[in-house]
Short mmCIF file of C-alpha atoms in Angstrom, two decimals:
data_model
loop_
_atom_site.label_atom_id
_atom_site.label_comp_id
_atom_site.label_asym_id
_atom_site.label_seq_id
_atom_site.Cartn_x
_atom_site.Cartn_y
_atom_site.Cartn_z
CA MET A 1 -0.04 23.24 -19.80
CA THR A 2 3.67 23.05 -19.12
CA ARG A 3 5.92 20.28 -17.98
CA ASP A 4 8.69 21.10 -15.51
CA THR A 5 12.02 19.53 -14.83
CA ASP A 6 13.02 19.46 -11.18
CA PRO A 7 15.66 22.02 -10.19
CA ALA A 8 18.28 19.31 -9.68
CA ALA A 9 17.53 17.54 -12.97
CA ASP A 10 20.61 16.41 -14.92
CA ARG A 11 19.36 15.65 -18.38
CA PRO A 12 22.65 15.13 -20.25
CA ALA A 13 23.51 12.22 -17.97
CA ASP A 14 20.10 10.57 -18.28
CA ALA A 15 19.20 9.27 -21.70
CA ASP A 16 16.18 7.29 -20.54
CA GLY A 17 13.74 10.09 -19.73
CA PRO A 18 12.10 12.70 -21.98
CA PRO A 19 13.96 15.87 -23.03
CA ALA A 20 14.55 18.43 -20.30
CA ASP A 21 12.77 21.20 -22.19
CA THR A 22 9.51 19.26 -22.19
CA THR A 23 7.42 20.98 -19.51
CA ARG A 24 3.86 21.15 -18.20
CA ARG A 25 2.16 23.20 -15.50
CA GLY A 26 -1.26 22.19 -14.26
CA LEU A 27 -3.98 23.89 -12.28
CA LEU A 28 -3.05 23.33 -8.64
CA ARG A 29 -6.46 24.07 -7.26
CA ALA A 30 -8.70 23.15 -10.15
CA ALA A 31 -10.49 20.58 -8.04
CA ALA A 32 -11.08 22.83 -5.01
CA GLY A 33 -14.30 21.97 -3.26
CA ALA A 34 -14.90 18.79 -5.18
CA THR A 35 -16.08 15.86 -3.08
CA VAL A 36 -17.04 13.30 -5.67
CA ALA A 37 -16.31 10.00 -3.95
CA GLY A 38 -16.91 6.77 -5.79
CA ALA A 39 -17.50 8.35 -9.20
CA ALA A 40 -17.87 5.90 -12.08
CA SER A 41 -14.56 4.29 -13.00
CA THR A 42 -15.10 5.21 -16.64
CA ALA A 43 -15.27 8.95 -15.93
CA GLY A 44 -13.02 10.72 -18.40
CA CYS A 45 -13.17 7.91 -20.96
CA LEU A 46 -16.07 9.39 -22.92
CA GLY A 47 -16.59 12.98 -23.96
CA VAL A 48 -14.46 16.02 -23.17
CA THR A 49 -12.71 16.33 -19.83
CA THR A 50 -10.77 19.07 -18.05
CA PRO A 51 -8.02 18.84 -15.40
CA ALA A 52 -10.63 19.85 -12.84
CA ASN A 53 -13.07 17.00 -13.41
CA VAL A 54 -10.31 14.45 -13.90
CA ALA A 55 -9.01 15.36 -10.45
CA ALA A 56 -12.48 15.70 -8.94
CA GLN A 57 -13.35 12.05 -9.47
CA TYR A 58 -10.55 11.07 -7.09
CA GLU A 59 -11.60 13.26 -4.17
CA VAL A 60 -12.45 11.40 -0.97
CA SER A 61 -15.42 12.30 1.22
CA GLY A 62 -16.81 10.86 4.41
CA ASN A 63 -15.05 9.62 7.49
CA VAL A 64 -12.09 7.98 5.73
CA ALA A 65 -8.54 8.13 7.07
CA HIS A 66 -5.25 8.12 5.13
CA PHE A 67 -6.67 8.31 1.60
CA VAL A 68 -6.88 11.84 0.19
CA GLY A 69 -7.63 13.43 -3.17
CA PRO A 70 -5.62 15.87 -5.28
CA GLU A 71 -7.12 18.85 -3.44
CA TRP A 72 -5.34 17.81 -0.22
CA LEU A 73 -2.00 17.79 -1.99
CA ALA A 74 -2.70 21.13 -3.65
CA ASP A 75 -3.43 22.63 -0.23
CA ASN A 76 -0.42 21.04 1.48
CA ARG A 77 2.15 20.95 -1.31
CA GLU A 78 4.58 23.32 0.39
CA ASP A 79 4.61 21.40 3.67
CA ALA A 80 4.23 17.73 2.74
CA VAL A 81 6.96 15.38 1.51
CA VAL A 82 5.79 13.49 -1.57
CA LEU A 83 7.06 9.95 -2.16
CA ASP A 84 6.73 8.12 -5.47
CA ALA A 85 6.29 4.34 -5.01
CA ARG A 86 6.79 3.41 -8.68
CA SER A 87 9.87 2.10 -10.45
CA ALA A 88 12.94 4.27 -11.03
CA GLU A 89 12.26 4.31 -14.77
CA ARG A 90 8.73 5.63 -14.43
CA PHE A 91 9.87 8.10 -11.79
CA ARG A 92 12.36 9.58 -14.27
CA THR A 93 9.81 9.67 -17.08
CA GLU A 94 7.10 11.56 -15.20
CA ARG A 95 6.35 12.33 -11.57
CA ILE A 96 4.69 14.87 -9.31
CA TYR A 97 7.00 17.87 -9.27
CA GLY A 98 9.45 17.67 -6.36
CA ALA A 99 8.59 14.06 -5.50
CA ARG A 100 11.23 11.76 -4.05
CA ARG A 101 11.70 8.05 -4.41
CA VAL A 102 12.73 5.39 -1.88
CA PRO A 103 14.12 2.07 -3.22
CA PHE A 104 11.37 -0.50 -2.88
CA ASP A 105 13.69 -3.29 -1.75
CA ALA A 106 14.59 -1.18 1.29
CA ILE A 107 11.03 -0.70 2.52
CA THR A 108 10.20 -4.39 2.09
CA SER A 109 13.32 -5.56 3.94
CA ARG A 110 12.99 -7.94 6.88
CA THR A 111 15.25 -9.11 9.63
CA GLN A 112 15.15 -12.51 11.30
CA THR A 113 14.44 -12.93 15.01
CA ASP A 114 13.95 -16.03 17.15
CA ALA A 115 10.19 -15.41 16.90
CA GLY A 116 10.25 -15.03 13.11
CA ALA A 117 10.78 -12.37 10.46
CA VAL A 118 9.94 -8.74 11.27
CA PRO A 119 10.33 -5.47 9.34
CA ASP A 120 13.93 -4.26 9.27
CA THR A 121 13.13 -0.85 10.69
CA ASP A 122 16.79 0.19 10.71
CA ALA A 123 17.09 -0.35 6.95
CA ILE A 124 13.67 1.20 6.36
CA ALA A 125 14.48 4.32 8.38
CA ALA A 126 17.86 4.67 6.68
CA ALA A 127 16.17 4.63 3.27
CA PHE A 128 13.69 7.31 4.28
CA GLY A 129 16.51 9.37 5.73
CA GLU A 130 18.44 9.13 2.45
CA ALA A 131 15.34 10.47 0.71
CA GLY A 132 15.32 13.47 3.04
CA VAL A 133 12.29 12.37 5.04
CA ALA A 134 12.22 13.37 8.72
CA PRO A 135 10.14 11.45 11.29
CA ASP A 136 7.81 14.39 11.87
CA ASP A 137 7.18 15.22 8.19
CA ASP A 138 3.70 14.90 6.78
CA VAL A 139 4.14 12.42 3.91
CA LEU A 140 1.97 11.69 0.89
CA VAL A 141 2.64 8.48 -1.07
CA TYR A 142 1.44 7.91 -4.61
CA GLY A 143 1.88 5.44 -7.46
CA ALA A 144 0.10 4.57 -10.68
CA SER A 145 -2.92 3.63 -8.55
CA VAL A 146 -3.57 2.88 -4.88
CA GLY A 147 -2.05 -0.58 -5.26
CA SER A 148 0.15 -2.49 -2.86
CA ARG A 149 3.46 -0.76 -3.68
CA VAL A 150 1.90 2.43 -2.35
CA THR A 151 0.40 0.84 0.74
CA ARG A 152 3.66 -1.00 1.53
CA THR A 153 5.41 2.37 1.57
CA ALA A 154 2.78 3.70 3.96
CA PHE A 155 3.17 0.62 6.17
CA ALA A 156 6.96 1.01 6.21
CA LEU A 157 6.60 4.55 7.51
CA ALA A 158 4.22 3.40 10.25
CA ALA A 159 6.48 0.47 11.19
CA ALA A 160 9.46 2.81 11.58
CA GLY A 161 7.43 4.89 14.03
CA HIS A 162 6.72 7.85 11.77
CA VAL A 163 5.24 10.74 13.75
CA GLY A 164 3.90 12.90 10.93
CA ASP A 165 0.72 12.22 8.99
CA ILE A 166 0.82 9.41 6.41
CA LYS A 167 -1.43 9.95 3.38
CA VAL A 168 -2.04 8.08 0.12
CA LEU A 169 -3.11 9.88 -3.07
CA ASN A 170 -6.37 8.42 -4.31
CA GLY A 171 -6.15 7.93 -8.08
CA GLY A 172 -2.37 8.02 -8.10
CA LEU A 173 -0.54 10.06 -10.70
CA SER A 174 -3.55 9.86 -13.05
CA GLY A 175 -5.56 12.06 -10.69
CA TRP A 176 -2.93 14.76 -10.21
CA ASN A 177 -3.47 17.94 -12.25
CA GLY A 178 -0.62 20.01 -10.85
CA ARG A 179 3.02 20.44 -11.79
CA ILE A 180 4.84 17.46 -13.26
CA GLY A 181 8.59 16.84 -13.13
CA THR A 182 10.71 14.78 -15.51
CA GLY A 183 14.30 13.63 -15.90
CA SER A 184 16.89 12.65 -13.33
CA ARG A 185 16.68 14.27 -9.95
CA GLY A 186 19.68 15.02 -7.78
CA ALA A 187 19.84 13.41 -4.37
CA PRO A 188 17.86 15.33 -1.73
CA THR A 189 19.51 16.46 1.48
CA ALA A 190 19.62 13.43 3.73
CA THR A 191 18.20 13.49 7.24
CA ASP A 192 18.98 11.48 10.35
CA TYR A 193 15.89 9.28 10.58
CA ALA A 194 16.16 7.49 13.92
CA PRO A 195 13.58 4.69 13.93
CA ASP A 196 11.18 4.21 16.81
CA PRO A 197 9.86 0.76 15.85
CA ALA A 198 6.10 0.48 16.20
CA ALA A 199 5.89 -3.23 17.04
CA GLU A 200 2.11 -2.96 17.35
CA THR A 201 1.88 -2.70 13.55
CA TRP A 202 3.07 -6.27 12.95
CA VAL A 203 3.01 -9.77 14.44
CA THR A 204 5.53 -12.61 14.34
CA ARG A 205 5.19 -16.28 13.47
CA ASP A 206 5.42 -17.27 17.13
CA TRP A 207 2.90 -14.61 18.21
CA LEU A 208 0.45 -16.19 15.80
CA ALA A 209 1.34 -19.73 16.82
CA GLU A 210 0.19 -18.93 20.35
CA ARG A 211 -3.15 -17.55 19.18
CA VAL A 212 -4.46 -18.97 15.89
CA GLY A 213 -7.29 -21.42 16.26
CA ALA A 214 -7.75 -20.43 19.90
CA THR A 215 -10.86 -22.01 21.41
CA ASP A 216 -11.22 -19.37 24.13
CA GLY A 217 -12.19 -16.64 21.69
CA ASP A 218 -9.03 -14.61 22.28
CA GLY A 219 -7.51 -15.29 18.87
CA PRO A 220 -7.24 -12.43 16.36
CA GLY A 221 -9.41 -11.94 13.34
CA LEU A 222 -7.23 -13.42 10.62
CA VAL A 223 -7.51 -12.35 6.96
CA ASP A 224 -5.73 -14.18 4.15
CA THR A 225 -5.44 -11.63 1.33
CA ARG A 226 -4.36 -14.01 -1.46
CA VAL A 227 -6.45 -15.31 -4.34
CA PRO A 228 -8.91 -18.04 -3.28
CA GLU A 229 -6.98 -20.80 -5.09
CA ALA A 230 -3.89 -20.12 -2.97
CA TYR A 231 -5.95 -19.89 0.22
CA LEU A 232 -7.66 -23.21 -0.54
CA GLY A 233 -4.42 -24.90 -1.57
CA ALA A 234 -6.16 -25.98 -4.79
CA PRO A 235 -4.10 -28.85 -6.27
CA GLY A 236 -2.48 -27.97 -9.57
CA SER A 237 -3.38 -24.29 -9.38
CA ASP A 238 -0.93 -21.78 -10.85
CA ALA A 239 -1.62 -19.66 -7.77
CA LEU A 240 0.35 -22.06 -5.57
CA ASP A 241 3.91 -20.96 -4.88
CA PRO A 242 6.21 -23.86 -5.85
CA ASP A 243 8.69 -22.78 -3.18
CA HIS A 244 6.22 -23.52 -0.40
CA ASP A 245 6.49 -26.88 1.38
CA ARG A 246 2.79 -26.82 2.24
CA HIS A 247 -0.32 -25.17 0.82
CA GLY A 248 -3.53 -23.90 2.37
CA HIS A 249 -3.98 -21.24 5.02
CA LEU A 250 -3.50 -20.48 8.70
CA PRO A 251 -6.14 -22.08 10.96
CA GLY A 252 -9.18 -19.86 11.40
CA ALA A 253 -8.27 -17.46 8.60
CA LEU A 254 -10.90 -16.25 6.18
CA ASN A 255 -10.12 -15.21 2.64
CA VAL A 256 -10.71 -11.70 1.26
CA ASN A 257 -8.57 -11.06 -1.81
CA TRP A 258 -6.82 -7.68 -1.43
CA VAL A 259 -7.73 -6.56 -4.96
CA GLY A 260 -11.27 -5.96 -3.68
CA ASN A 261 -9.88 -2.83 -1.99
CA VAL A 262 -9.12 -1.20 -5.33
CA ALA A 263 -11.36 0.00 -8.14
CA GLY A 264 -9.14 0.96 -11.05
CA ASN A 265 -6.83 3.71 -9.81
CA ARG A 266 -8.75 4.52 -6.62
CA MET A 267 -9.88 2.92 -3.41
CA THR A 268 -13.17 1.06 -3.56
CA GLU A 269 -16.14 3.13 -2.41
CA PRO A 270 -15.91 3.23 1.42
CA GLY A 271 -19.47 2.04 1.99
CA ARG A 272 -18.75 -1.10 -0.03
CA LEU A 273 -15.59 -1.69 1.97
CA VAL A 274 -17.47 -1.45 5.26
CA ARG A 275 -20.00 -3.99 4.01
CA LEU A 276 -17.24 -6.25 2.73
CA TYR A 277 -15.28 -6.41 5.97
CA GLU A 278 -17.89 -5.81 8.68
CA VAL A 279 -20.97 -7.46 7.16
CA ASP A 280 -19.69 -10.13 4.77
CA ALA A 281 -16.46 -11.02 6.59
CA GLU A 282 -17.96 -10.26 10.03
CA LEU A 283 -14.75 -8.72 11.36
CA ASP A 284 -14.94 -6.84 14.64
CA ARG A 285 -13.57 -3.32 14.25
CA ASP A 286 -12.83 -3.19 18.00
CA ALA A 287 -10.76 -6.40 18.01
CA THR A 288 -7.26 -7.20 16.75
CA VAL A 289 -7.17 -8.07 13.04
CA VAL A 290 -4.10 -9.65 11.42
CA VAL A 291 -3.63 -9.69 7.65
CA TYR A 292 -1.20 -11.80 5.67
CA GLY A 293 -0.33 -12.94 2.14
CA ASP A 294 2.42 -14.97 0.58
CA GLU A 295 4.87 -12.13 1.22
CA ASN A 296 4.70 -8.69 2.84
CA VAL A 297 3.56 -6.34 0.06
CA ASP A 298 0.02 -7.15 -1.14
CA PRO A 299 -1.53 -7.59 2.35
CA THR A 300 -0.57 -4.02 3.24
CA SER A 301 -3.45 -2.91 0.99
CA THR A 302 -5.87 -4.58 3.39
CA TRP A 303 -3.88 -3.31 6.38
CA LEU A 304 -4.29 0.31 5.27
CA THR A 305 -7.86 -0.12 3.99
CA LEU A 306 -9.09 -1.49 7.32
CA ARG A 307 -7.39 1.35 9.19
CA ALA A 308 -8.93 3.84 6.76
CA ILE A 309 -12.49 2.66 7.47
CA GLY A 310 -12.08 2.71 11.24
CA PHE A 311 -10.50 -0.55 12.40
CA GLU A 312 -8.22 0.47 15.26
CA ASP A 313 -5.87 -2.51 15.76
CA VAL A 314 -4.77 -3.90 12.41
CA ARG A 315 -1.46 -5.75 12.16
CA LEU A 316 0.59 -7.31 9.38
CA TYR A 317 2.18 -10.74 9.54
CA ASP A 318 5.36 -9.61 7.82
CA GLY A 319 6.81 -13.11 7.47
CA GLY A 320 3.79 -14.14 5.44
CA PHE A 321 2.46 -17.55 4.54
CA GLY A 322 5.80 -18.36 2.94
CA GLU A 323 7.50 -18.27 6.33
CA TRP A 324 4.68 -20.16 8.05
CA ALA A 325 4.42 -22.93 5.45
CA ASN A 326 8.17 -23.50 5.36
CA ALA A 327 8.82 -23.35 9.10
CA ASP A 328 11.43 -25.81 10.30
CA GLY A 329 10.95 -27.96 13.37
CA ASP A 330 7.58 -28.57 14.97
CA ARG A 331 5.05 -28.35 12.13
CA GLY A 332 2.33 -28.97 14.68
CA ARG A 333 3.10 -25.57 16.16
CA TYR A 334 2.58 -23.96 12.75
CA PRO A 335 -0.36 -25.89 11.27
CA VAL A 336 -1.82 -25.37 7.80
CA GLU A 337 -5.40 -26.23 6.98
CA THR A 338 -7.56 -26.63 3.89
CA ALA A 339 -10.58 -28.50 5.24
CA THR A 340 -12.14 -25.45 6.89
CA SER A 341 -12.43 -22.43 4.64
CA VAL A 342 -14.37 -19.20 4.33
CA VAL A 343 -13.98 -17.32 1.04
CA ILE A 344 -15.52 -13.86 0.81
CA GLU A 345 -16.07 -12.98 -2.83
CA THR A 346 -14.65 -9.64 -3.96
CA GLU A 347 -14.64 -7.51 -7.07
CA GLY A 348 -11.82 -5.17 -7.91
CA SER A 349 -8.92 -4.44 -10.21
CA VAL A 350 -5.78 -2.33 -10.14
CA GLY A 351 -5.93 0.09 -13.06
CA GLY A 352 -2.68 0.36 -14.96
CA GLY A 353 -0.90 -2.09 -12.67
CA ASP A 354 1.14 -1.22 -9.60
CA ASP A 355 4.13 -0.23 -11.67
CA SER A 356 2.44 1.35 -14.64
CA GLY A 357 1.70 4.92 -15.56
CA ASP A 358 -1.18 3.98 -17.84
CA PHE A 359 -4.78 4.89 -17.11
CA SER A 360 -7.25 2.09 -17.69
CA CYS A 361 -10.75 3.12 -18.70
CA THR A 362 -11.98 -0.35 -17.82
CA GLY A 363 -10.43 -0.21 -14.31
#
């Protein structure tokens, strides 16, 4: 195999990455035809493997939206824009050949309105434009896994009103068996990305205040994606954010920790996800579902997962519990509860960490 530097690589100016003459070329279509969804998370840890069966274990089958395997990227590599959601350091060290990177602080940026914090779609769109992304491009996002840095990037595209397809690479970089780039990469040609904010992808603090705990049945399905200790406001727990004035959860919310969406480097088997959210959590796929966490990154995993398994109207509370718990003024308008709680147990782990390039055989 060979390892390629991108055409615009400038190795003499970048001492952090590997040497420019270190190259690898993979088999772009080695996994063609493979549809092995939900393969054991230890595949590739024992015995001899090839690029084909490493990639094959990350293929996605069934009626699943957004998440795709390496074969999709091999088939669409010339037409799709590839975005790397990892840190700048890991991007320089190794990345999918030709991939681009958008600063993570830009796609998590918020702006304050009278109704509460919302995504700063102007800043988000400007960052995508600087990366050479056009609103009608088909975009594939990848990271070390399918963790929340990846799904936040996908959400940011949707929030800015992206017209092209938005895909996430199941398995992340570990599942890719094609060309790899290294070193610094020159700035791509910028585009004029005019945002068309998709306000239906998020809700505000005041929107929720008018609906949570509604007794007429018109309130949204509300999912708290944090660890159970934070949801319960467990006294003395390390999970409690010391910057929050109050602890607990929004009235009527149930708890499904977002890590249950991820099995190592891939999405959890879709059938298990359907059981988790439709059977165990009893969410209505035809109703509005709002997800939230402490901030606006981790809950995007649940936002994208629910959309992937067929929930039509899924929205993110971008202000998060931090905004709700620390709201000034009428606390009665923004109540927090601990007495009533529903915790749905989950199993899952993010292999290698959101910002890691390591592959974990234990998931």
